[in-house]
Tab-separated table of C-alpha atoms in Angstrom:
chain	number	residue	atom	x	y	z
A	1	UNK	CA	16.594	20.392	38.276
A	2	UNK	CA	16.794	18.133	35.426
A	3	UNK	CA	13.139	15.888	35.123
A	4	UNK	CA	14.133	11.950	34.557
A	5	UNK	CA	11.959	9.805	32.180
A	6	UNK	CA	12.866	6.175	31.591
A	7	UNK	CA	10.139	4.400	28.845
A	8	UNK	CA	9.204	1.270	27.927
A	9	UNK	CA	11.032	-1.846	29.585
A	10	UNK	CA	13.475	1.132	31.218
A	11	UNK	CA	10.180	2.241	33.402
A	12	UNK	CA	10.250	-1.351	35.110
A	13	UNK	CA	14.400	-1.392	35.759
A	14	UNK	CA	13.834	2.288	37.076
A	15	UNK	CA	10.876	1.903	39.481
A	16	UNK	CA	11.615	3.565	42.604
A	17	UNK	CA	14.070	5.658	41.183
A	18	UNK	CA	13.938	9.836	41.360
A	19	UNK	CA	11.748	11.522	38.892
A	20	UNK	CA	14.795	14.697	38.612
A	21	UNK	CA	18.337	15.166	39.512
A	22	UNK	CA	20.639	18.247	40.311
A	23	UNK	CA	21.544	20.228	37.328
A	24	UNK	CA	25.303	20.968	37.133
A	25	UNK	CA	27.645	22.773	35.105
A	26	UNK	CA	28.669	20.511	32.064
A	27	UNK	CA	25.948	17.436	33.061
A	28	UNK	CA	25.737	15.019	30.347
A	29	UNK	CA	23.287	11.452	29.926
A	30	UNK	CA	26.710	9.976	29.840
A	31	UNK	CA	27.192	11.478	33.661
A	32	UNK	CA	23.726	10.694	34.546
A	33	UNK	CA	23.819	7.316	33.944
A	34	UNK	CA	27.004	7.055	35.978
A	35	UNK	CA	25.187	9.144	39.085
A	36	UNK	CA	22.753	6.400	38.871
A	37	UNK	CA	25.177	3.550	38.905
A	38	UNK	CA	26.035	4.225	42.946
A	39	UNK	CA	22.575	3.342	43.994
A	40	UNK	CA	20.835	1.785	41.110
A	41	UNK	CA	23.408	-0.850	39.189
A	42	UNK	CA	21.141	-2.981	37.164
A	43	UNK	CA	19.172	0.220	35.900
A	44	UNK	CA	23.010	1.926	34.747
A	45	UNK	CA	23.738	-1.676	33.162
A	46	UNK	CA	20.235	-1.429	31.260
A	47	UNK	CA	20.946	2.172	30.294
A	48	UNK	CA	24.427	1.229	29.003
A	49	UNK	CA	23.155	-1.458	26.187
A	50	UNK	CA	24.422	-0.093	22.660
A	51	UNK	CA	20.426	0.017	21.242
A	52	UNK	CA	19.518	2.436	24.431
A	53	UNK	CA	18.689	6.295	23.412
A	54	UNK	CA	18.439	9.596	25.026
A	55	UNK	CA	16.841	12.564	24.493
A	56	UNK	CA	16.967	15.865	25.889
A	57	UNK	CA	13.667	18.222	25.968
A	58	UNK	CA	12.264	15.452	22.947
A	59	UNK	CA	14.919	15.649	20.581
A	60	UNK	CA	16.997	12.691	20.322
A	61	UNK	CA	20.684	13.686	21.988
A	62	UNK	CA	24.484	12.721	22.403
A	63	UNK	CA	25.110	10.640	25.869
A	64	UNK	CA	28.067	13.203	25.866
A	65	UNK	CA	26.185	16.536	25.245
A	66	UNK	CA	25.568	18.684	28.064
A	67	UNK	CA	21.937	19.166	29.478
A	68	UNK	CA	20.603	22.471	30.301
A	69	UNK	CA	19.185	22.892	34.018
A	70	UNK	CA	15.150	22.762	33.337
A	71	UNK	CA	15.745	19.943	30.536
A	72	UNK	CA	13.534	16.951	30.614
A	73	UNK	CA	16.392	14.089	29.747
A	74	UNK	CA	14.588	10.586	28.431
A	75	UNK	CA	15.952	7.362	28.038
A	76	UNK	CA	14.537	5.068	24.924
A	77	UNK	CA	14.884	1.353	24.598
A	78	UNK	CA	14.251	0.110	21.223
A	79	UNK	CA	10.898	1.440	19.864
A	80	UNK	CA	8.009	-1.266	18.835
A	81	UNK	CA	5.244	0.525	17.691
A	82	UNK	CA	3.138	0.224	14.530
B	1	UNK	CA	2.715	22.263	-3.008
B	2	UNK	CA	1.932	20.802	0.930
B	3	UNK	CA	-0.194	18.049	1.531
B	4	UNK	CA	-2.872	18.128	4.196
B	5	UNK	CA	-1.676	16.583	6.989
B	6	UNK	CA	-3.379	14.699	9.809
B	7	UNK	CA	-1.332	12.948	12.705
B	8	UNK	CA	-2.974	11.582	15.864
B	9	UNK	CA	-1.972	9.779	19.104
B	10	UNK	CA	-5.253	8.505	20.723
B	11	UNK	CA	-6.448	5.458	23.049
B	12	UNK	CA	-9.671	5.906	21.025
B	13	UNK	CA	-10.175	3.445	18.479
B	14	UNK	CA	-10.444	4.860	14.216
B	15	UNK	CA	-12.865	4.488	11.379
B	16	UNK	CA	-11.136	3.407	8.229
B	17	UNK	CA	-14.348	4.138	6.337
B	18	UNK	CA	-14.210	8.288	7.303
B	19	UNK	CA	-10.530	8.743	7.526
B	20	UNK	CA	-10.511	6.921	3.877
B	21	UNK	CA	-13.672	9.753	2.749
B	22	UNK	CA	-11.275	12.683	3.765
B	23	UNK	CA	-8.140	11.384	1.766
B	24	UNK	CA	-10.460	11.160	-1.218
B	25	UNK	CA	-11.860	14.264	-1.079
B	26	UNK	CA	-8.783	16.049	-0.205
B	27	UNK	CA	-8.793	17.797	-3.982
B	28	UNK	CA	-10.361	16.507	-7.252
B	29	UNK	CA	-6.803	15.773	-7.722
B	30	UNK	CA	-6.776	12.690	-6.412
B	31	UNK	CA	-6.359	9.522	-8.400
B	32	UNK	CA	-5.138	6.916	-5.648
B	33	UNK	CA	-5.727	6.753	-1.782
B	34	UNK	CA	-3.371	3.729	-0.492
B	35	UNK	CA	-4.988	2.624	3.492
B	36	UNK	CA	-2.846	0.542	5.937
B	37	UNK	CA	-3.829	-0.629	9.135
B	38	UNK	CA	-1.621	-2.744	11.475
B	39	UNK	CA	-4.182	-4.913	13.808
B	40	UNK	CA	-3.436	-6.748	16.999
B	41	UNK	CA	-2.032	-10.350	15.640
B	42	UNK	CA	-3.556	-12.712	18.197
B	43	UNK	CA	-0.307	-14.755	18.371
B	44	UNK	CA	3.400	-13.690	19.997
B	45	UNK	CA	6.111	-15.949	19.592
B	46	UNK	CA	3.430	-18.513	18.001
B	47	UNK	CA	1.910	-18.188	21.510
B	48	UNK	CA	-1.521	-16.926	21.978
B	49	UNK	CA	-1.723	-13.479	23.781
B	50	UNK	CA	-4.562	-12.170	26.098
B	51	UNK	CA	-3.627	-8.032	25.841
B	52	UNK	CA	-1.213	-5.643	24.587
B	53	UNK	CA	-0.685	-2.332	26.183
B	54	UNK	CA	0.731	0.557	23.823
B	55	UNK	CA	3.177	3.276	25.974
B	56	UNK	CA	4.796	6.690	23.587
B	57	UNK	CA	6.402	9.608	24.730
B	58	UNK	CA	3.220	12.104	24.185
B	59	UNK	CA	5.046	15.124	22.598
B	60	UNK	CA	8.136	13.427	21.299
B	61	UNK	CA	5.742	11.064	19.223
B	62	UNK	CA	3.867	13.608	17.446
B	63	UNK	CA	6.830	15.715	16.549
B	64	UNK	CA	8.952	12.321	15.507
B	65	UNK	CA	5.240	11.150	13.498
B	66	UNK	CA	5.426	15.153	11.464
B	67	UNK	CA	8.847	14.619	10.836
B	68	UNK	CA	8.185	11.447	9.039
B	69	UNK	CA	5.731	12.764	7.314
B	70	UNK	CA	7.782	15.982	6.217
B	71	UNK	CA	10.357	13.302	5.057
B	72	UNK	CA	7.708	11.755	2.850
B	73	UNK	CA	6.234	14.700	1.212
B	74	UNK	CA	10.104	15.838	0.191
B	75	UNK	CA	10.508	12.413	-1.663
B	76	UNK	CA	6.768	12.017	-3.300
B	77	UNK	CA	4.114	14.053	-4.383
B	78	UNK	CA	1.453	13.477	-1.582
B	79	UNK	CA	-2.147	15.544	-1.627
B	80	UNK	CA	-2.796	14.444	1.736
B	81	UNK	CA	-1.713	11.656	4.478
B	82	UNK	CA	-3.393	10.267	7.592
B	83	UNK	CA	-1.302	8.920	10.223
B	84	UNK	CA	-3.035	7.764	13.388
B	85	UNK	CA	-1.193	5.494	16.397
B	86	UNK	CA	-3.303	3.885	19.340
B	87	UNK	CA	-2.090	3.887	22.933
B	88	UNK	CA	-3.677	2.177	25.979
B	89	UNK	CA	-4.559	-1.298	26.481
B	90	UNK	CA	-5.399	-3.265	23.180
B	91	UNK	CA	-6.899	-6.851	22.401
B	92	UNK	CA	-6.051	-9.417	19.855
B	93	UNK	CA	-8.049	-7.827	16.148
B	94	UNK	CA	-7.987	-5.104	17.374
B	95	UNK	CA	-6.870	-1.825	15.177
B	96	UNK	CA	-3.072	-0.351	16.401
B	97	UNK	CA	-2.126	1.910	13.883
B	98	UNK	CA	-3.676	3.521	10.542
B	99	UNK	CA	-1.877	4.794	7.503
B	100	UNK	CA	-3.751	6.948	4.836
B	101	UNK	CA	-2.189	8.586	1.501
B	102	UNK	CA	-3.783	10.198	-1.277
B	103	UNK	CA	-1.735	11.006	-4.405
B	104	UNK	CA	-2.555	11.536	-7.729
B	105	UNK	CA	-0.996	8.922	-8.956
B	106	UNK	CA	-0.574	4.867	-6.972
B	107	UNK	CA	3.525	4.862	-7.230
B	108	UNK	CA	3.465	7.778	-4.743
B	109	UNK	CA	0.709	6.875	-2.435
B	110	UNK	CA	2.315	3.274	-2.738
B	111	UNK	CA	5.207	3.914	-1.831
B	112	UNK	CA	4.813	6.730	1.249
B	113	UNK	CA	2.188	4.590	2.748
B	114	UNK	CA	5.362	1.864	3.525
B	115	UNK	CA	7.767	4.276	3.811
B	116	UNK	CA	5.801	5.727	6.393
B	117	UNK	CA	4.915	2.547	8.109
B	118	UNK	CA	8.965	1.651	7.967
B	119	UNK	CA	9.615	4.707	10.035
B	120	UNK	CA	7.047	4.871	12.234
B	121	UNK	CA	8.168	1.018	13.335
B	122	UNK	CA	11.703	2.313	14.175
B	123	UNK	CA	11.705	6.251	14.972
B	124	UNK	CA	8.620	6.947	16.786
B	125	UNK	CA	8.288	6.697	20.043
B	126	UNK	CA	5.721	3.329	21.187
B	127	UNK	CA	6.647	0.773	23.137
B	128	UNK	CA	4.455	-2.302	23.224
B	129	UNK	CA	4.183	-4.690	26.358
B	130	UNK	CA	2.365	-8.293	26.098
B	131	UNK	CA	-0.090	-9.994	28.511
B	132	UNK	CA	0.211	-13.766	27.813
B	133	UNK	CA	-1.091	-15.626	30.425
B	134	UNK	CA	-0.640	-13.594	33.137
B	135	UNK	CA	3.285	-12.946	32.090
B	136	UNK	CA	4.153	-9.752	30.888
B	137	UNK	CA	6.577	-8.398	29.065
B	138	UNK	CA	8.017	-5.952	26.944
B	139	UNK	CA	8.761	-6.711	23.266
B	140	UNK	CA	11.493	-6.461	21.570
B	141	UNK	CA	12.720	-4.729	19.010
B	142	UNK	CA	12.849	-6.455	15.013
B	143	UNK	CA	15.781	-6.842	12.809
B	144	UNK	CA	13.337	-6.812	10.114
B	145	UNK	CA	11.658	-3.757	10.880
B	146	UNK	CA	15.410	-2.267	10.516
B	147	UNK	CA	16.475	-4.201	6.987
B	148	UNK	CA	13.086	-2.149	5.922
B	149	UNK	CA	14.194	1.306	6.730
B	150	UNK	CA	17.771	0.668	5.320
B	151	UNK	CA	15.930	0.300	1.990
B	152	UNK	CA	15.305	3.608	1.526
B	153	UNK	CA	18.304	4.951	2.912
B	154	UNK	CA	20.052	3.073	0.101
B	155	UNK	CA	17.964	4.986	-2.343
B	156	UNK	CA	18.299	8.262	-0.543
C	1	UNK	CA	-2.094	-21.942	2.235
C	2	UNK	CA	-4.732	-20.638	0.000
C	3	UNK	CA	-5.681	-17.379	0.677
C	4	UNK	CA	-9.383	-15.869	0.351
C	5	UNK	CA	-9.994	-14.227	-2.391
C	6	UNK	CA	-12.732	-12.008	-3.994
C	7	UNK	CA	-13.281	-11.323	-7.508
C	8	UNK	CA	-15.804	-8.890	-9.093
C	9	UNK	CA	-16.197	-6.814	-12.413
C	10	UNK	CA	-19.111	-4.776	-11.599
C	11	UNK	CA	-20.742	-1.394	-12.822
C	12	UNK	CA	-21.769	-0.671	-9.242
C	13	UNK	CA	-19.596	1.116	-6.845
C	14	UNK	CA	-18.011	-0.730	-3.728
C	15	UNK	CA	-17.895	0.076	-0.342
C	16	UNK	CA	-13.952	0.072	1.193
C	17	UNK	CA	-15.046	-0.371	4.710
C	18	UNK	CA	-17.264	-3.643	3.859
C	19	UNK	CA	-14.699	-4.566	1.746
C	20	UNK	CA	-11.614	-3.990	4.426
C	21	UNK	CA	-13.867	-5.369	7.494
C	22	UNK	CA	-14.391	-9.050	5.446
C	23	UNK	CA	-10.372	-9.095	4.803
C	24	UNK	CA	-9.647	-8.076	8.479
C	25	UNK	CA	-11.781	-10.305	9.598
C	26	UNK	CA	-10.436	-13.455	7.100
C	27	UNK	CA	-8.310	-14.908	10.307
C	28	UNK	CA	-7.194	-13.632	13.613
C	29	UNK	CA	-3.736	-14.107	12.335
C	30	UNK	CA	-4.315	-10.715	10.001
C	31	UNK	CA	-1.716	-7.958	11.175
C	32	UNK	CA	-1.666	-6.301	8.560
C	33	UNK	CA	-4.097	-4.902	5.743
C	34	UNK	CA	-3.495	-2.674	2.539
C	35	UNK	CA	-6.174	-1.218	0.445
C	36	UNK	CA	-5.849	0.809	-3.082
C	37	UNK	CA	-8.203	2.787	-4.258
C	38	UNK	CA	-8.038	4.055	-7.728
C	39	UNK	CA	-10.166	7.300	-8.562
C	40	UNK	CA	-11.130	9.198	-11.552
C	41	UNK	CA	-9.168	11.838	-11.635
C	42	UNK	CA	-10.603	15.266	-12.852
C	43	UNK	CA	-8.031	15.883	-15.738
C	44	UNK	CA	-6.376	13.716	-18.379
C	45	UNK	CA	-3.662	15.464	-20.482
C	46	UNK	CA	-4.250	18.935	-18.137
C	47	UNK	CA	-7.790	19.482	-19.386
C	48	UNK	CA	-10.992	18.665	-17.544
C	49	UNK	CA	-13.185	15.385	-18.299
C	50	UNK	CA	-16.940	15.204	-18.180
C	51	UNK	CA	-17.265	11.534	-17.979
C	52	UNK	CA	-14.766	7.706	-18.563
C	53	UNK	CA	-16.601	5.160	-19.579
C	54	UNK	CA	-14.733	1.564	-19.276
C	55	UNK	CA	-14.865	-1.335	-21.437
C	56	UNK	CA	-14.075	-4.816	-20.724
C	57	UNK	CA	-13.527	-8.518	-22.249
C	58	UNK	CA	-15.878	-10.227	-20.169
C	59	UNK	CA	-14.744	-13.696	-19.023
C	60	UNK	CA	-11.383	-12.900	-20.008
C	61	UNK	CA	-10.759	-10.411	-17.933
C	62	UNK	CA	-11.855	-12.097	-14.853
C	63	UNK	CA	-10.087	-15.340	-15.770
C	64	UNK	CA	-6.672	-12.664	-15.755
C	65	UNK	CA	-7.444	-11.459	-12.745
C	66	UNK	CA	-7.736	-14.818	-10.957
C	67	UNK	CA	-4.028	-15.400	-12.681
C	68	UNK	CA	-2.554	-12.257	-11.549
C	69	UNK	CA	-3.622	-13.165	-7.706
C	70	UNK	CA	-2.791	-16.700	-7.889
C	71	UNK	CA	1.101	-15.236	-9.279
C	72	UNK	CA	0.930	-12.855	-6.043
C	73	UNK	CA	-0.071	-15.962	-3.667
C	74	UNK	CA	3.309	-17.583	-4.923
C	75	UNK	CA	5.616	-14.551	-4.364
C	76	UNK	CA	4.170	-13.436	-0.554
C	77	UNK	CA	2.011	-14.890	2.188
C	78	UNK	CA	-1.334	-14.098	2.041
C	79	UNK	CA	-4.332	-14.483	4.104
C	80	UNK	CA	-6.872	-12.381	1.757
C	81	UNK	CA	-6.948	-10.840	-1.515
C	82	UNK	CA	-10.064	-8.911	-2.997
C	83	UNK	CA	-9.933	-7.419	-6.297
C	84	UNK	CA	-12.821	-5.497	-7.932
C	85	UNK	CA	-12.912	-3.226	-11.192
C	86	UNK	CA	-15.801	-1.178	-12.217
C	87	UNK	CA	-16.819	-0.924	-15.677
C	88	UNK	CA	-19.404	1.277	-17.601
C	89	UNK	CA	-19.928	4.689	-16.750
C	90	UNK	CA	-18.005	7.118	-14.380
C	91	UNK	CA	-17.405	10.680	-13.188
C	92	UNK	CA	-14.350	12.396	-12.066
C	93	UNK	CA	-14.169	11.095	-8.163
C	94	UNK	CA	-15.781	8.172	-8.671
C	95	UNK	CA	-13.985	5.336	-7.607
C	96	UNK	CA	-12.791	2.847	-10.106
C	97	UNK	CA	-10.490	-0.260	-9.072
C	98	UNK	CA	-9.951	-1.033	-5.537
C	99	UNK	CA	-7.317	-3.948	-4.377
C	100	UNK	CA	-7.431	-4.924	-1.025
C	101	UNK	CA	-4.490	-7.326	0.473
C	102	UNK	CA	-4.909	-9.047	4.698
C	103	UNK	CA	-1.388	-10.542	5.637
C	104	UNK	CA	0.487	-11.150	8.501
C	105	UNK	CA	3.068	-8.834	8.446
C	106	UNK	CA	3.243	-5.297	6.340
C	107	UNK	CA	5.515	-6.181	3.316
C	108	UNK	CA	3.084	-8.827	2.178
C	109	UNK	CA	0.635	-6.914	2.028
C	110	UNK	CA	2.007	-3.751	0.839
C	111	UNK	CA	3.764	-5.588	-1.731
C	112	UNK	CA	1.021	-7.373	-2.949
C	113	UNK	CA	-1.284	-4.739	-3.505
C	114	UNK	CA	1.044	-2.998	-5.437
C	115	UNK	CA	2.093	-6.131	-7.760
C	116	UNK	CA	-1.574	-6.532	-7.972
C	117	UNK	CA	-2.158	-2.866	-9.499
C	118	UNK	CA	0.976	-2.959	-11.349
C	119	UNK	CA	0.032	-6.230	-13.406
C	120	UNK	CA	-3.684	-5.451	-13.680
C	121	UNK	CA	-2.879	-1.805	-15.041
C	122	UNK	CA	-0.771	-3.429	-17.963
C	123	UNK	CA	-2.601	-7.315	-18.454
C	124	UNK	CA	-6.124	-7.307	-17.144
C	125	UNK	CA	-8.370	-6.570	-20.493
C	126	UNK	CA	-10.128	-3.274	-19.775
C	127	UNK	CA	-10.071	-0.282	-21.524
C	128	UNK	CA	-10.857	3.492	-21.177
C	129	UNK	CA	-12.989	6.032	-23.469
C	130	UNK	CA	-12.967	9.568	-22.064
C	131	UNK	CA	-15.308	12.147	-22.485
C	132	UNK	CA	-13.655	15.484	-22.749
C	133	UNK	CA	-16.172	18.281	-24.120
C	134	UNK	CA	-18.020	16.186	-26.082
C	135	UNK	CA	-15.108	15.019	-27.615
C	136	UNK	CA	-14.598	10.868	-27.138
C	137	UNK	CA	-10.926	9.191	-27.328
C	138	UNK	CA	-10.190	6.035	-25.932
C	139	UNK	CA	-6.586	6.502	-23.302
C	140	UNK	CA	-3.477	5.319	-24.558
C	141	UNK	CA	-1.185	3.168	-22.582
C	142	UNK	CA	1.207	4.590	-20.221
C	143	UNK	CA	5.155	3.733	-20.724
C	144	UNK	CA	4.834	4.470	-17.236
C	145	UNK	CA	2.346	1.264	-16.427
C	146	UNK	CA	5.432	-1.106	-18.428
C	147	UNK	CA	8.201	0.015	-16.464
C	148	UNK	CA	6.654	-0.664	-13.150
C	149	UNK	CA	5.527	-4.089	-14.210
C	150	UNK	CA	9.295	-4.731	-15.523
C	151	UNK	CA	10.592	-4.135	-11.833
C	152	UNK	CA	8.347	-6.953	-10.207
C	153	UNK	CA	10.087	-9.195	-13.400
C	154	UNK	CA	13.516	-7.874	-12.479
C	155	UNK	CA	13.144	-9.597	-9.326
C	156	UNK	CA	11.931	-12.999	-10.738
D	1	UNK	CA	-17.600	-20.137	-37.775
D	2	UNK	CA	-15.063	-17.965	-35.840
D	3	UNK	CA	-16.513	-15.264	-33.787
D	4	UNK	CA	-14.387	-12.065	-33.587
D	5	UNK	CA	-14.339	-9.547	-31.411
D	6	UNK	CA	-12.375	-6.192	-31.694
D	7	UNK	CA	-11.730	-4.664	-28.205
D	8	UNK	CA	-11.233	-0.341	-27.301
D	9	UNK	CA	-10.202	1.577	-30.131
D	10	UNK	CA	-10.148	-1.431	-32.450
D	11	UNK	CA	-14.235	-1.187	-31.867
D	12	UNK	CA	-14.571	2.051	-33.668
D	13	UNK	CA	-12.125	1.156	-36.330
D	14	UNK	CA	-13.844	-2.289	-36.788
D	15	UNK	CA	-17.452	-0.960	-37.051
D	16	UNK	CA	-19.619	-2.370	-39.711
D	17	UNK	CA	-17.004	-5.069	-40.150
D	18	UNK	CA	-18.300	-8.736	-39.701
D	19	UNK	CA	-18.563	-10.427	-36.705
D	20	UNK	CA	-18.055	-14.179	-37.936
D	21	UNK	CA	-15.723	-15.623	-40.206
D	22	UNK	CA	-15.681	-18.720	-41.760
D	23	UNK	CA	-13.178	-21.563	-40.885
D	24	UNK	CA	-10.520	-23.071	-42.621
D	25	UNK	CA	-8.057	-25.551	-42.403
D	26	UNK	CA	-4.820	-24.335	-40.396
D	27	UNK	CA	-6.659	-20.701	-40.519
D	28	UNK	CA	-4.361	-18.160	-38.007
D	29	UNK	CA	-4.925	-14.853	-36.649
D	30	UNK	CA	-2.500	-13.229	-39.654
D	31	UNK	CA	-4.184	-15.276	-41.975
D	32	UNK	CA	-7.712	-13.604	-40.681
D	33	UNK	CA	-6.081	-9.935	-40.678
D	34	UNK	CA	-5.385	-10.150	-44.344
D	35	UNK	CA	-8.829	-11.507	-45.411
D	36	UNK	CA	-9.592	-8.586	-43.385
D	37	UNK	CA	-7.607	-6.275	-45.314
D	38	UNK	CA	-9.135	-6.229	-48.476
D	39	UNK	CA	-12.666	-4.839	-47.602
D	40	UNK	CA	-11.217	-2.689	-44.832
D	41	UNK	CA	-7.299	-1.633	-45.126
D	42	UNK	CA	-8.044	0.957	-42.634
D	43	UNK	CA	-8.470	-1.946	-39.846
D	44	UNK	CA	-5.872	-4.046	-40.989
D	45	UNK	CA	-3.354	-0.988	-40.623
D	46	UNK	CA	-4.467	-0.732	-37.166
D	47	UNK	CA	-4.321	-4.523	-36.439
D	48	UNK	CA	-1.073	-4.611	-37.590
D	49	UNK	CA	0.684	-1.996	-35.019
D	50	UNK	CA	3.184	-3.830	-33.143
D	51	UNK	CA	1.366	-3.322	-29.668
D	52	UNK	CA	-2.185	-5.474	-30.498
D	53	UNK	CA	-2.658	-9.064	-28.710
D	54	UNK	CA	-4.745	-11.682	-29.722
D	55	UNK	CA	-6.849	-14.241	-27.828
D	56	UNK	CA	-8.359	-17.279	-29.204
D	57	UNK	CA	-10.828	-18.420	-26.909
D	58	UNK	CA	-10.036	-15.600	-23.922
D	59	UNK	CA	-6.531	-16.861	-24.225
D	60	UNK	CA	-3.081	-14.435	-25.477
D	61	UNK	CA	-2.440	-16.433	-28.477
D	62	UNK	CA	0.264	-15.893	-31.388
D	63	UNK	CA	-0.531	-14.447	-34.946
D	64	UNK	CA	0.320	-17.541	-35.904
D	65	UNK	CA	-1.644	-20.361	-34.126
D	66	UNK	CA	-4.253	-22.145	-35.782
D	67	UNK	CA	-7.735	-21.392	-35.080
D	68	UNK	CA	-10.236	-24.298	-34.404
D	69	UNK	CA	-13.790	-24.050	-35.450
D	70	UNK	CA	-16.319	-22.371	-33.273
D	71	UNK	CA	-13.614	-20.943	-31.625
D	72	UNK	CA	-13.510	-17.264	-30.516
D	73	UNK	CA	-10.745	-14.929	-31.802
D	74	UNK	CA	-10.301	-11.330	-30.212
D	75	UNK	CA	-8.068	-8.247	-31.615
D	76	UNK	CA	-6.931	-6.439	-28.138
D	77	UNK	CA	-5.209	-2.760	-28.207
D	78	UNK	CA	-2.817	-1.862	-24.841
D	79	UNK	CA	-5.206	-2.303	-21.918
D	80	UNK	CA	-5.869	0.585	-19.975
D	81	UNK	CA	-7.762	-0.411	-17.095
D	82	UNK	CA	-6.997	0.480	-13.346
């Protein structure tokens, strides 16, 4: 199982959605986000802006790099703290 | 040499007075403590706000907030540096984020203290959503905050 | 817009978090504040002090300082501005100068204090005598102090 | 009467040395240094290196301005403050 996170305005877009998906052989973000588009099309729009980030187990990742099964994978709009 | 290091994520509120004491007595070394602290402005989009509410990604934050810090200490000579973030549910005045570097000499604790604050604003992990009459929203990110990190990647 | 501004040459010491309370509290516009401390450091030239005692040009000095903060209300937006020098006699830790700077947003503020420090360190009229083993010198001037004055020039 | 007033090192170096000096007609700064420099040389050396300001009445003036009477005229080495 691979735990989802989505922060900041992300959270809102992704209310409802599953907390994990299936791990599979050769998973990216990239393939994530297009698992999500079948059911949850704004939320894969949202994902896809150029400014959105992933990481995988907290360090900031590739949308094409594959995720290990057990990862926590995290997607990051813009940050605004300080 | 490694400076001594504090970095905390907290919904408590700080003391600039004690955090300030422990920079300056971090060694006899010390010849300049530089504070910053980022308060709640009371205005969004020249419109008043009623609350702000502070979300981070507890574990990615901290490690992103030591990394910074790492960064800094590579580039100036630093005897120690405070950096401490608020989350939770915050009013106009009130204290967000504190900044604290002792050097021996101001051009270093100067000069971390932003370069630190630059960072923070675009690498670490907070997001910040408004309560303005009822509405809320997330904010967005600042073009400016970004122009102020490309500074010192020109230098680097 | 005039910002607030404090003043002093003093021989007593001064108290950051009074200080840093009175600027954060100038306006509820303040986002941002930045505070210097300066502190007598332990060595000069790699040997231990005993004591610094500091002289200044009194009248002078304070009609500088007022120049110096009215040349850093032209250059950034400020909401509050205290300045306060100690003079007489000091011990290694004790603190010496502080600047303290309340803006809206971080640059102003950081960038102020700094230009503050920067032309007070090479203009204001105040001068050091340490006491090093019995031995009295008065401190020479720093090329160091020039150069980052010249930088805020540069940019004129 | 011109008051003077000899600031950090120049203190030391100027001890003893008057405080007052009389005015004259289109008297300067330079023109005080060398009325200075025949009782004490010494001073004058060290009023003449390249890096002392003067102030006549708390303001940087030139060596070569006039002083008025009553007037206050200071002799300032590199400030070291801060």
């Amino acid at each position: 199982m691979i735990r989802l996170l989505f922060f900041g305005r992300l959270g809102d877009v992704a209310a409802g959605v599953a907390t994990s998906i299936e791990a599979s052989e050769g998973l990216t973000p990239s393939a994530v986000r297009e698992a999500l588009a079948v059911d949850y099309p704004s939320l894969a729009a949202e994902l896809s802006q150029p400014q959105v980030l992933v990481s995988i187990d907290q360090c900031i990742a590739d949308w094409d790099q594959p995720i290990a099964d057990g990862a926590e994978l995290a997607f990051l709009p813009p940050v605004t703290g300080g | 040499m490694s400076a001594h290091v504090i970095i905390r994520v907290q919904r408590a509120d700080f003391d600039l007075a004690s955090e300030y004491q422990r920079l300056r007595q971090s060694t006899t070394a010390v010849g300049a403590v530089v504070t910053f602290c980022g308060l709640v402005r009371d205005l969004e989009n020249e419109t008043a706000i009623d609350s702000l509410s502070l979300q981070h990604y507890p574990g990615m934050t901290e490690s992103l907030l030591e990394d910074i810090v790492a960064q800094a200490e590579q580039r100036w000579r630093l005897i120690g540096v405070t950096l401490i973030h608020r989350v939770g549910q915050l009013s106009p005045s009130d204290q967000i984020v504190f900044v604290g570097v002792a050097s021996e000499h101001r051009k270093d604790a100067f000069e971390a203290a932003e370069y630190l604050m630059d960072y923070l604003k675009t690498r670490a992990t907070f997001w910040k959503k408004i309560d303005q009459g009822g509405q809320q929203y997330w904010v967005d990110s600042k073009d400016s905050d970004q122009l102020a990190l490309d500074r010192w990647q020109r230098d680097d």
